[in-house]
Each structure stands twice: as C-alpha cells, then as structure tokens.
Amino acid sequence: MNTTVTQDLSLLYLISSASLPVQLVMGLLLFISFISWWFIFRKLFVIRRAIKQCDEFEEIFWRGADLNTLYQRAANARHSTGSMERIFEAGFREFAKHQSDADISAVMDGTRRAMRATYQREMDKLESHLSFLATVGSVSPYIGLFGTVWGIMNSFRSLANVTQATISHVAPGIAEALIATAMGLFAAIPAVIAYNRYASDVDQLATRFESFMDELSNVLQRRAAE
Amino acid sequence: MSAMVLRNSSYDEPGYFLAGVLAILIHVFFVAFMVFGLDWKTQPPEGMIVDLWSDLPQQAEPSPPIPQKMEPSKPTPTPTPRPIQAEPLPPRIKPSSPPPPTKPEIAREAETEKLKPVKEELPIQEVKKEREKEREKEKEREKEREKEKEKEREKEREKVEAERLQREQALQQKREQEALTQQREARQAAAQARMANEVDKYKAMILAKIRSRIIMPPDLPGNPTVEYRVTLLPGGDILEVSLRKSSGFAVFDSAVERAIFLSKPLPLPPDPALFSQFRNLSITVHYRE
C-alpha cells in the first residue's frame, strides 16, 4: 500500500524503466524533434532574409534606377544578393548578350528562359526542407502512437500474471507509454505550424517573383524596341 | 554554369548554427520543464491524519497536569517530618549512652516494646529511667504518628482532589462529546430534512407537470382517483408505467397515462444521490383537486 502511494513517478524514472522498443521510439522522436526544430529555425532565418531582400530590391528597381547599374551591382555582390536580384541578373545578362540581335522575340524568349531557370533554382532553395517538416508533422504522431501501443501492450501482458488486477499495476506502464505519444506530438505540432507558415510565405514569394519576371520582360522588350 | 554552381555552393545560409543552438535550447527547456516543472510525485493526503487524532490529545493532556501537581506538593510534607525525626533521635541516644550495659537492651526494647520491661527485673533507678525513656519515646512516636497521619491525610486530600479533577475532566469531556454528537445529529437531521424537503418539492413538481398535460375527460361523476406506478431512469426518462389502481373510468385512466408519457423528461433533483427516491414513483391523480 505504502509503496503504491508514494511511488516515484518522475519523468526520468518512467523513461528509464520503459521497455527497449519504447525507449528506441522515444530516442527516434527526440532526434526527429531536434532536426525539425533545427530546420524550423533555419528556414525562419532564410525566409525572413529572402523577404527582406526582395522588399529592398523591389524598392530600388521601381524607383527607376538604371538597369545597367543595377546589373553591375548585382553581378559584383553575388554572394549577398537576394533571389529576386539574382533572377534579374540572369535575365539581364541573357538580354544584354543578345541585345544586338535582330529578332526581338527570340531574345525575349532566351531572357525568359534564363529568368525561369534561376527562378526554379531559387524556389527550390527556398522550399528545401519544407517537405521534411511536413513529413515530421504527419508521421511523428504515428511513431509516438506506435511506442504507446507497444508499451500498453506490454503493461497489459504483465497484468496477465497477476490474479488480482488493480489500476496501480497498469498505471505506470501506461504513463511511460504515453510519454512516447507526448513526444510525438511535441515534435509534430511545431513542425505542422512551421510548415504551413513557411509554405504560405514561399508561395507569396513565388507570386512576387513571377510577377516581377513578367514586368521585367515587358521593360526589357520596350527597351529592345526603342 | 560553373559560376552558378559556385554561387550556389557558396550560398551562405543565415543562422545555420544559431538555428541548431536554438533547437537544442528549446529541447533543454522542454525537458527541464517536464522534469522539474511538473509535480510528478503523488503525495499522501496528510490532512486526514490530523482530523482522526483531534479527540485524543484532549484525553492525553489532562493526565500530565496531575503528576505535576503531585510532585510539588510531595516534597513539602516529606522535608518537614525528617528534621523533626532527626532532632529527637540524638537526645534518645545520648541518655542511653551513659549506661553502657543497658544499651543493647534498649536497642532490643525498641524492637519488642511492652514485653521486655515486664519480664526483666532491674534496679528501680534503671526501671524509672527506662520508663521515662519509654515515655519520651512514646511521645516521639505519637508525634511521628501524628505527622504520618497528617501526611496521609494530605495525601488523601490530594488524591481526592486529583480524583475530583479527573472526574470533572471526564464530565467535561463527556459533555463536550455529547454536545458534538448532538451537533452532528442536528446536522444530520437538518440534512435529512433538507433532502426530504427537496424530494417533496420535486415530487410536487412532477405531479404538477403531469397534471398540466392531462386532457381531462368531461363530466365524470364524483371524484375518481387513479394510481400509476412509474419507473424512472436517471435523467427523468420514463422506463415503465403500470396501472396500480384504476379509477373505474378507462377514459380517465388513459388520459392520465398519456399525460405521464407526454411530460417525459420529468423534473428530477440535480443531486444524483436523491435519485433512488424517484426510481419507483407512485403517482396518484384525482379527477377534481
């Protein structure tokens, strides 16, 4: 009686007394959770910087700066340029190379292709690891559930040997098994939230890039026609 | 193309390691919160122990004061007789010391008081001396006896007082306990009365609800009475309605039965403990109130 009343149910005790599969599941979940939080912060910094750079470049571009100086600036500071600036740089380089050609539509096609290629690459970079967050968000609850089911199975199997079953026989086993579910949810919830947030942010950026590409090709076409 | 690849590889991600540090910090905080923030240990209810022992200390407390009172009173009588005993003793020994041969006899006399002086025929002087001594001794003995008696009397008085105290305390305790039991009984009675009140109230409500749903058949002679037995479910649902005593008019009986079913969620007290009183209801409806 006394032992059940004052039973020490600390978290560490529960984890250390769990069965090996449950412990493995817990370890896996902890690792997944760590990686997903790492990506969450990395993507946070990356996307925030991308939005900031995009804002800055759009402001400079639409203030009516000279395209040549803009290109020079973008080409010189390659390592610190944003995605939109890089799209502009690729398109303008292609346009400048074939500016003297007679066929304007062929020049514009090449420019658009070059911009689209850079756009795809930039989008790829922005969207990288987002699928991982989505996977963590959808899968880690199941992993945690697996650990919980396994732990509860074991605790009920050990109950089979007891003639008089009380809740105190099963309770610690279930508690330690439920920790696995808690860890799965701890990994999943931030991952899902971050995925949704970042996906919408990247979508917004993609529309901005696309509209910028269209506008830039218009500007370049006008410039070629002059 | 090579320039592109070079640029891509040198694409420096902001906060690459900062993100890792932040992730570690979040996990450390979470684990620390789980381990130290939550109270995982179950604590036995200690308040119960205090309640259980509330009566005993009162009984235990009165007993210590009695010995405390006895102790200070005891030393007062004991020191007083001792000095008196010690004072008369030296004179008794001093007069007996001049005649050395008689000394053992006197010692013997102290043991056997009256027999020796009669049996032993000694010179008159000695006899007189002995008689005087005996008288002195007897006086001393009487004094001692009186002292002892006084002591005993004091002891008895103390005893009586202690007994009286104990009796008073016992009486007080009895009175307190009686008061407690009376209070408890009063409380129980009040609770029962309240419950009975509640039960009556809800029974009246049930009857009123059923009455309001009855479509009375017109023009029945006299005041027919019908009695139904209604079995209820928790929540006020009706499980079964059975006719116990017909009124003699099938129209009235069926009207009442319909009304009982119509007033389906019957009003029940919110306290589930009272439901047992409503499980089997007997409902009596008079044609005229």
Coordinates of C-alpha atoms in Angstrom, one line a residue:
Chain A
M1 CA 0.0 0.0 0.0
N2 CA 2.7 2.4 1.0
T3 CA 4.8 1.7 -2.0
T4 CA 2.0 2.4 -4.4
V5 CA 1.0 5.6 -2.6
T6 CA 4.5 7.1 -2.6
Q7 CA 5.6 5.6 -5.9
D8 CA 8.1 7.9 -7.5
L9 CA 6.7 8.7 -10.9
S10 CA 9.3 11.1 -12.1
L11 CA 9.8 11.6 -15.8
L12 CA 13.3 10.2 -15.8
Y13 CA 12.2 7.1 -13.8
L14 CA 9.4 6.4 -16.3
I15 CA 11.7 6.8 -19.3
S16 CA 14.4 4.7 -17.8
S17 CA 12.0 1.9 -16.8
A18 CA 10.3 1.7 -20.2
S19 CA 10.9 -1.3 -22.4
L20 CA 13.5 -1.2 -25.2
P21 CA 11.2 -0.6 -28.2
V22 CA 9.5 2.3 -26.4
Q23 CA 12.9 3.7 -25.5
L24 CA 14.0 3.4 -29.1
V25 CA 10.9 5.2 -30.3
M26 CA 11.5 7.9 -27.7
G27 CA 15.1 8.3 -28.9
L28 CA 14.0 8.5 -32.5
L29 CA 11.3 11.0 -31.7
L30 CA 13.8 13.2 -29.8
F31 CA 16.2 13.1 -32.7
I32 CA 13.4 13.9 -35.2
S33 CA 12.2 16.7 -33.0
F34 CA 15.6 18.2 -32.7
I35 CA 16.2 18.0 -36.5
S36 CA 12.8 19.5 -37.2
W37 CA 13.4 22.4 -34.8
W38 CA 16.7 23.0 -36.4
F39 CA 15.1 23.2 -39.8
I40 CA 12.3 25.4 -38.4
F41 CA 14.9 28.0 -37.2
R42 CA 17.0 27.7 -40.4
K43 CA 14.0 28.2 -42.6
L44 CA 12.8 31.0 -40.4
F45 CA 16.1 32.9 -40.9
V46 CA 16.3 32.1 -44.6
I47 CA 12.7 33.1 -45.5
R48 CA 12.8 36.2 -43.4
R49 CA 16.0 37.3 -45.1
A50 CA 14.6 36.4 -48.6
I51 CA 11.5 38.6 -47.9
K52 CA 13.7 41.4 -46.7
Q53 CA 16.0 41.3 -49.7
C54 CA 13.0 41.1 -52.0
D55 CA 11.5 44.2 -50.5
E56 CA 14.7 46.1 -50.8
F57 CA 15.3 45.1 -54.4
E58 CA 11.8 45.9 -55.5
E59 CA 12.0 49.3 -53.9
I60 CA 15.3 50.1 -55.7
F61 CA 14.0 48.7 -59.0
W62 CA 10.7 50.5 -59.1
R63 CA 12.3 53.8 -58.0
G64 CA 13.5 53.9 -61.6
A65 CA 17.2 53.0 -61.2
D66 CA 19.3 52.4 -64.3
L67 CA 19.2 48.8 -65.3
N68 CA 22.9 48.7 -66.2
T69 CA 24.0 50.0 -62.8
L70 CA 21.6 47.6 -61.1
Y71 CA 23.1 44.7 -63.1
Q72 CA 26.6 45.8 -62.2
R73 CA 25.7 46.0 -58.6
A74 CA 24.1 42.5 -58.6
A75 CA 26.9 41.0 -60.5
N76 CA 29.5 42.4 -58.1
A77 CA 27.7 41.4 -54.9
R78 CA 26.8 37.9 -56.0
H79 CA 27.1 36.3 -52.6
S80 CA 24.9 38.7 -50.7
T81 CA 22.1 39.2 -53.3
G82 CA 18.6 38.1 -52.9
S83 CA 16.6 35.7 -55.1
M84 CA 14.8 38.5 -57.0
E85 CA 18.1 40.3 -57.7
R86 CA 19.5 37.0 -59.0
I87 CA 16.6 36.5 -61.3
F88 CA 17.1 40.0 -62.6
E89 CA 20.8 39.4 -63.1
A90 CA 20.3 36.2 -65.1
G91 CA 17.6 37.7 -67.3
F92 CA 19.5 41.0 -67.9
R93 CA 22.7 39.1 -68.7
E94 CA 20.9 37.0 -71.3
F95 CA 19.2 40.1 -72.7
A96 CA 22.5 42.1 -72.9
K97 CA 24.3 39.3 -74.6
H98 CA 21.8 39.2 -77.5
Q99 CA 20.6 42.8 -77.4
S100 CA 22.1 43.4 -80.9
D101 CA 20.2 40.5 -82.5
A102 CA 17.6 41.4 -85.0
D103 CA 14.9 39.0 -83.7
I104 CA 13.5 40.6 -80.6
S105 CA 11.1 37.7 -79.8
A106 CA 14.0 35.2 -79.9
V107 CA 16.0 37.5 -77.5
M108 CA 13.0 37.8 -75.2
D109 CA 12.4 34.0 -75.2
G110 CA 16.0 33.5 -74.2
T111 CA 15.7 36.1 -71.4
R112 CA 12.6 34.5 -70.1
R113 CA 14.1 31.0 -70.1
A114 CA 17.2 32.3 -68.3
M115 CA 15.0 34.0 -65.7
R116 CA 12.7 31.0 -65.3
A117 CA 15.7 28.7 -64.8
T118 CA 17.0 31.0 -62.0
Y119 CA 13.5 31.3 -60.5
Q120 CA 13.2 27.5 -60.4
R121 CA 16.6 27.2 -58.7
E122 CA 15.7 29.9 -56.1
M123 CA 12.4 28.4 -55.4
D124 CA 14.0 25.0 -54.9
K125 CA 16.3 26.5 -52.4
L126 CA 13.5 28.3 -50.5
E127 CA 11.4 25.2 -50.5
S128 CA 14.1 22.8 -49.4
H129 CA 13.5 21.0 -46.1
L130 CA 9.9 22.1 -46.0
S131 CA 8.9 18.6 -47.1
F132 CA 10.8 17.3 -44.2
L133 CA 8.8 19.4 -41.8
A134 CA 5.6 18.2 -43.5
T135 CA 6.8 14.6 -43.0
V136 CA 7.6 15.1 -39.4
G137 CA 4.2 16.8 -38.8
S138 CA 2.3 13.9 -40.3
V139 CA 4.4 10.9 -39.2
S140 CA 5.8 11.6 -35.8
P141 CA 2.4 11.2 -34.0
Y142 CA 2.2 7.8 -35.5
I143 CA 5.6 6.9 -34.3
G144 CA 4.7 8.1 -30.9
L145 CA 1.5 6.1 -31.1
F146 CA 3.4 3.0 -32.0
G147 CA 5.5 3.4 -28.9
T148 CA 2.5 4.0 -26.8
V149 CA 0.6 1.0 -28.1
W150 CA 3.7 -1.2 -27.6
G151 CA 4.1 0.0 -24.1
I152 CA 0.4 -0.5 -23.2
M153 CA 0.5 -4.0 -24.8
N154 CA 3.4 -4.9 -22.6
S155 CA 1.9 -3.5 -19.4
F156 CA -1.3 -5.5 -20.1
R157 CA 0.6 -8.6 -20.8
S158 CA 2.4 -8.3 -17.5
L159 CA -1.1 -7.9 -15.9
A160 CA -2.0 -11.4 -17.1
N161 CA 0.2 -12.9 -14.5
V162 CA -1.5 -11.1 -11.6
T163 CA -4.5 -12.7 -10.1
Q164 CA -6.0 -9.5 -8.7
A165 CA -5.6 -6.7 -11.1
T166 CA -5.5 -3.1 -9.8
I167 CA -5.0 0.2 -11.6
S168 CA -1.7 0.6 -9.9
H169 CA -0.4 -2.4 -11.8
V170 CA -1.1 -0.9 -15.2
A171 CA -0.8 2.8 -14.5
P172 CA 3.0 3.2 -14.5
G173 CA 3.2 1.2 -17.7
I174 CA 0.6 3.3 -19.4
A175 CA 2.1 6.5 -18.1
E176 CA 5.5 5.6 -19.5
A177 CA 4.0 4.6 -22.8
L178 CA 2.0 7.8 -23.1
I179 CA 5.2 9.8 -22.8
A180 CA 6.0 8.4 -26.3
T181 CA 2.8 10.0 -27.7
A182 CA 3.5 13.2 -25.9
M183 CA 7.0 13.3 -27.5
G184 CA 5.5 12.6 -30.9
L185 CA 3.0 15.4 -30.5
F186 CA 5.8 17.7 -29.3
A187 CA 7.7 17.0 -32.5
A188 CA 4.6 17.2 -34.8
I189 CA 2.8 20.3 -33.6
P190 CA 5.6 22.9 -34.2
A191 CA 6.5 21.1 -37.5
V192 CA 3.0 21.4 -38.8
I193 CA 2.6 25.0 -37.8
A194 CA 6.0 25.9 -39.3
Y195 CA 5.3 24.0 -42.5
N196 CA 2.0 25.8 -43.1
R197 CA 3.5 29.2 -42.3
Y198 CA 6.6 28.7 -44.4
A199 CA 4.7 27.2 -47.3
S200 CA 2.4 30.3 -47.5
D201 CA 5.4 32.6 -47.2
V202 CA 7.2 30.8 -50.0
D203 CA 4.0 30.9 -52.1
Q204 CA 3.8 34.6 -51.6
L205 CA 7.4 35.0 -52.6
A206 CA 6.8 32.8 -55.7
T207 CA 4.0 35.0 -56.9
R208 CA 6.1 38.1 -56.4
F209 CA 9.0 36.6 -58.4
E210 CA 6.7 35.6 -61.2
S211 CA 5.0 39.0 -61.5
F212 CA 8.5 40.6 -61.3
M213 CA 9.7 38.3 -64.2
D214 CA 6.7 39.4 -66.3
E215 CA 7.2 43.0 -65.6
L216 CA 10.9 42.8 -66.2
S217 CA 10.4 41.1 -69.6
N218 CA 8.0 43.9 -70.5
V219 CA 10.6 46.5 -69.5
L220 CA 13.3 44.8 -71.5
Q221 CA 11.1 44.3 -74.5
R222 CA 10.3 48.1 -74.5
R223 CA 14.0 48.8 -74.2
A224 CA 14.8 46.5 -77.2
A225 CA 12.1 48.0 -79.3
E226 CA 13.4 51.5 -78.8
Chain B
M1 CA 27.0 27.2 -65.4
S2 CA 30.1 26.7 -63.3
A3 CA 29.7 30.2 -61.9
M4 CA 26.1 29.2 -60.9
V5 CA 27.2 26.1 -59.2
L6 CA 29.9 28.0 -57.4
R7 CA 27.5 30.6 -56.3
N8 CA 25.0 28.0 -55.1
S9 CA 27.6 26.2 -53.1
S10 CA 28.8 29.4 -51.5
Y11 CA 25.2 30.5 -50.8
D12 CA 25.7 31.2 -47.1
E13 CA 22.6 30.4 -45.1
P14 CA 21.9 32.8 -42.3
G15 CA 22.0 31.4 -38.8
Y16 CA 22.9 27.9 -39.7
F17 CA 24.5 27.1 -36.4
L18 CA 22.3 29.6 -34.5
A19 CA 19.3 27.5 -35.5
G20 CA 21.0 24.4 -34.1
V21 CA 21.7 26.1 -30.8
L22 CA 18.2 27.4 -30.6
A23 CA 16.8 23.9 -31.3
I24 CA 19.0 22.5 -28.5
L25 CA 17.8 25.2 -26.2
I26 CA 14.2 24.5 -26.9
H27 CA 14.7 20.9 -26.1
V28 CA 16.6 21.6 -22.9
F29 CA 13.9 23.9 -21.8
F30 CA 11.2 21.4 -22.6
V31 CA 12.9 18.6 -20.8
A32 CA 13.6 20.8 -17.8
F33 CA 10.0 21.8 -17.7
M34 CA 8.8 18.2 -17.8
V35 CA 11.3 17.1 -15.1
F36 CA 11.2 20.0 -12.7
G37 CA 8.1 22.0 -13.6
L38 CA 5.5 19.3 -13.2
D39 CA 4.8 17.7 -9.9
W40 CA 5.1 14.0 -10.8
K41 CA 5.2 12.7 -7.3
T42 CA 1.9 11.7 -5.7
Q43 CA 1.6 13.0 -2.1
P44 CA -0.4 11.1 0.5
P45 CA -3.2 13.2 2.0
E46 CA -1.9 14.3 5.3
G47 CA -4.9 16.3 6.4
M48 CA -6.8 13.1 7.2
I49 CA -4.3 12.2 9.9
V50 CA -4.8 15.5 11.7
D51 CA -8.6 15.0 11.7
L52 CA -8.5 11.5 13.0
W53 CA -6.5 12.4 16.1
S54 CA -8.4 15.6 17.0
D55 CA -10.1 13.9 20.0
L56 CA -7.3 12.0 21.7
P57 CA -5.0 14.9 22.7
Q58 CA -7.7 16.3 25.0
Q59 CA -7.7 13.0 26.9
A60 CA -4.0 12.8 27.0
E61 CA -3.4 16.3 28.1
P62 CA -5.3 16.3 31.5
S63 CA -3.3 13.3 32.8
P64 CA 0.1 15.1 32.8
P65 CA -1.0 18.0 35.0
I66 CA -2.0 15.7 37.8
P67 CA 1.5 14.3 38.4
Q68 CA 2.8 17.8 38.0
K69 CA 0.6 19.0 40.8
M70 CA 1.5 16.0 43.0
E71 CA 5.2 16.5 42.6
P72 CA 5.4 20.0 44.0
S73 CA 3.1 19.0 46.9
K74 CA 5.0 15.9 47.9
P75 CA 8.3 17.5 48.8
T76 CA 6.7 19.9 51.2
P77 CA 5.4 17.3 53.7
T78 CA 8.4 15.0 53.4
P79 CA 11.1 17.5 54.3
T80 CA 9.2 18.7 57.4
P81 CA 9.0 15.5 59.3
R82 CA 12.6 14.5 58.6
P83 CA 14.2 17.3 60.5
I84 CA 11.8 16.6 63.5
Q85 CA 12.7 13.0 63.4
A86 CA 16.4 13.7 63.2
E87 CA 16.2 16.2 66.2
P88 CA 14.6 13.9 68.8
L89 CA 16.9 11.0 67.8
P90 CA 20.1 12.4 69.2
P91 CA 18.7 13.0 72.7
R92 CA 17.3 9.5 72.8
I93 CA 20.7 8.1 72.1
K94 CA 22.6 10.4 74.4
P95 CA 20.8 9.5 77.6
S96 CA 21.2 5.8 76.7
S97 CA 24.9 6.1 76.2
P98 CA 25.9 6.7 79.9
P99 CA 24.9 3.2 81.0
P100 CA 26.8 1.1 78.5
P101 CA 25.4 -2.4 79.6
T102 CA 21.8 -1.3 79.0
K103 CA 22.5 -0.1 75.5
P104 CA 21.9 -3.4 73.8
E105 CA 18.8 -4.0 75.8
I106 CA 17.3 -0.6 74.9
A107 CA 18.1 -1.4 71.3
R108 CA 16.2 -4.6 71.9
E109 CA 13.4 -2.7 73.6
A110 CA 12.9 -0.7 70.5
E111 CA 12.1 -3.9 68.8
T112 CA 9.9 -5.6 71.4
E113 CA 8.1 -2.7 73.1
K114 CA 6.0 -3.8 76.0
L115 CA 7.1 -7.4 76.9
K116 CA 10.6 -6.7 77.9
P117 CA 10.1 -4.2 80.8
V118 CA 7.7 -6.6 82.5
K119 CA 9.9 -9.6 82.2
E120 CA 13.2 -8.1 83.1
E121 CA 13.7 -7.2 86.8
L122 CA 16.1 -4.4 87.1
P123 CA 17.1 -1.9 89.7
I124 CA 14.4 0.8 90.4
Q125 CA 16.5 3.6 89.1
E126 CA 17.1 1.9 85.8
V127 CA 13.5 1.0 85.6
K128 CA 12.5 4.6 86.2
K129 CA 15.0 5.8 83.6
E130 CA 13.7 3.3 81.2
R131 CA 10.1 4.3 81.9
E132 CA 11.0 7.9 81.3
K133 CA 12.7 7.0 78.2
E134 CA 9.8 4.9 77.1
R135 CA 7.5 7.8 77.8
E136 CA 9.7 10.1 75.8
K137 CA 9.9 7.5 73.1
E138 CA 6.2 7.1 73.1
K139 CA 5.7 10.9 72.9
E140 CA 8.1 10.9 70.0
R141 CA 6.3 8.0 68.4
E142 CA 3.0 9.8 68.9
K143 CA 4.4 12.9 67.3
E144 CA 5.7 10.8 64.4
R145 CA 2.4 9.0 64.2
E146 CA 0.6 12.3 64.1
K147 CA 3.0 13.6 61.4
E148 CA 2.4 10.4 59.4
K149 CA -1.3 10.7 59.8
E150 CA -1.1 14.3 58.7
K151 CA 1.0 13.2 55.7
E152 CA -1.6 10.5 54.9
R153 CA -4.4 13.0 55.4
E154 CA -2.6 15.3 53.0
K155 CA -2.1 12.5 50.5
E156 CA -5.7 11.6 50.8
R157 CA -6.7 15.1 50.3
E158 CA -4.5 15.3 47.2
K159 CA -5.9 12.0 46.0
V160 CA -9.4 13.2 46.5
E161 CA -8.6 16.4 44.7
A162 CA -7.0 14.6 41.8
E163 CA -9.9 12.3 41.6
R164 CA -12.2 15.2 41.7
L165 CA -10.2 16.9 38.9
Q166 CA -10.3 13.7 36.9
R167 CA -14.0 13.3 37.4
E168 CA -14.5 16.9 36.4
Q169 CA -12.4 16.5 33.3
A170 CA -14.2 13.3 32.4
L171 CA -17.5 15.0 32.9
Q172 CA -16.4 17.9 30.8
Q173 CA -15.2 15.5 28.1
K174 CA -18.5 13.7 28.3
R175 CA -20.4 16.9 28.0
E176 CA -18.3 18.0 25.0
Q177 CA -18.7 14.7 23.3
E178 CA -22.4 14.9 24.0
A179 CA -22.5 18.4 22.5
L180 CA -20.6 17.2 19.5
T181 CA -22.9 14.2 18.9
Q182 CA -25.9 16.4 19.4
Q183 CA -24.5 18.8 16.8
R184 CA -23.8 16.0 14.5
E185 CA -27.2 14.6 14.9
A186 CA -28.7 18.0 14.5
R187 CA -26.8 18.5 11.3
Q188 CA -27.8 15.1 10.0
A189 CA -31.4 15.8 10.9
A190 CA -31.2 19.1 9.1
A191 CA -29.6 17.4 6.0
Q192 CA -32.3 14.8 6.1
A193 CA -35.0 17.4 6.5
R194 CA -33.5 19.3 3.6
M195 CA -33.4 16.2 1.5
A196 CA -36.9 15.3 2.4
N197 CA -37.9 18.8 1.5
E198 CA -36.2 18.6 -1.8
V199 CA -37.8 15.2 -2.5
D200 CA -41.2 16.6 -1.7
K201 CA -40.6 19.6 -3.8
Y202 CA -39.6 17.6 -6.8
K203 CA -42.5 15.2 -6.3
A204 CA -44.9 18.1 -6.3
M205 CA -43.2 19.4 -9.4
I206 CA -43.6 16.1 -11.2
L207 CA -47.2 15.8 -10.2
A208 CA -47.8 19.4 -11.4
K209 CA -46.2 18.8 -14.7
I210 CA -48.2 15.6 -15.3
R211 CA -51.4 17.4 -14.2
S212 CA -50.8 20.2 -16.7
R213 CA -50.6 17.7 -19.5
I214 CA -53.8 15.8 -18.7
I215 CA -56.7 16.4 -21.1
M216 CA -59.5 15.8 -18.6
P217 CA -62.5 13.9 -20.0
P218 CA -65.5 16.0 -19.3
D219 CA -68.4 15.1 -17.0
L220 CA -67.2 12.3 -14.9
P221 CA -69.3 11.6 -11.8
G222 CA -67.8 12.1 -8.4
N223 CA -64.0 12.4 -7.8
P224 CA -62.4 9.2 -9.3
T225 CA -58.8 8.6 -8.4
V226 CA -56.2 6.7 -10.5
E227 CA -52.9 5.4 -9.2
Y228 CA -50.0 4.7 -11.5
R229 CA -46.6 3.2 -10.8
V230 CA -43.8 4.9 -12.8
T231 CA -40.3 3.6 -13.1
L232 CA -37.8 6.3 -13.9
L233 CA -34.4 6.4 -15.5
P234 CA -31.7 8.8 -14.3
G235 CA -32.3 12.0 -16.3
G236 CA -36.0 11.9 -16.0
D237 CA -36.9 9.4 -18.7
I238 CA -39.7 7.0 -18.1
L239 CA -38.9 3.4 -18.3
E240 CA -42.3 1.9 -17.4
V241 CA -45.7 2.9 -16.4
S242 CA -48.1 0.5 -14.9
L243 CA -51.6 0.9 -13.6
R244 CA -51.9 0.2 -10.0
K245 CA -55.4 1.2 -9.1
S246 CA -57.9 2.0 -11.8
S247 CA -60.4 4.9 -11.3
G248 CA -63.1 2.8 -12.9
F249 CA -63.2 5.1 -16.0
A250 CA -61.0 3.9 -18.8
V251 CA -61.1 7.4 -20.4
F252 CA -59.6 9.0 -17.3
D253 CA -57.0 6.2 -16.9
S254 CA -55.8 6.5 -20.4
A255 CA -55.8 10.3 -20.2
V256 CA -53.5 10.2 -17.2
E257 CA -51.3 7.6 -18.8
R258 CA -50.9 9.7 -21.9
A259 CA -50.2 12.8 -19.7
I260 CA -47.4 10.9 -17.9
F261 CA -45.7 9.9 -21.2
L262 CA -46.2 13.5 -22.5
S263 CA -44.4 15.0 -19.6
K264 CA -41.4 12.9 -20.4
P265 CA -38.3 14.4 -19.0
L266 CA -39.7 14.6 -15.5
P267 CA -38.1 17.2 -13.3
L268 CA -35.5 15.5 -11.1
P269 CA -33.3 17.0 -8.4
P270 CA -29.8 17.7 -9.6
D271 CA -28.3 15.7 -6.8
P272 CA -27.9 12.1 -8.1
A273 CA -28.0 10.7 -4.5
L274 CA -31.6 11.6 -4.3
F275 CA -32.5 9.6 -7.4
S276 CA -33.0 6.4 -5.5
Q277 CA -36.1 8.1 -4.0
F278 CA -37.5 8.7 -7.5
R279 CA -36.7 5.4 -9.2
N280 CA -40.2 3.9 -8.4
L281 CA -42.7 6.7 -8.2
S282 CA -46.3 6.2 -7.3
I283 CA -48.4 8.8 -8.9
T284 CA -51.9 9.4 -7.7
V285 CA -54.2 11.7 -9.7
H286 CA -57.6 12.9 -8.6
Y287 CA -60.2 13.9 -11.1
R288 CA -61.1 17.0 -9.1
E289 CA -58.5 18.7 -7.0

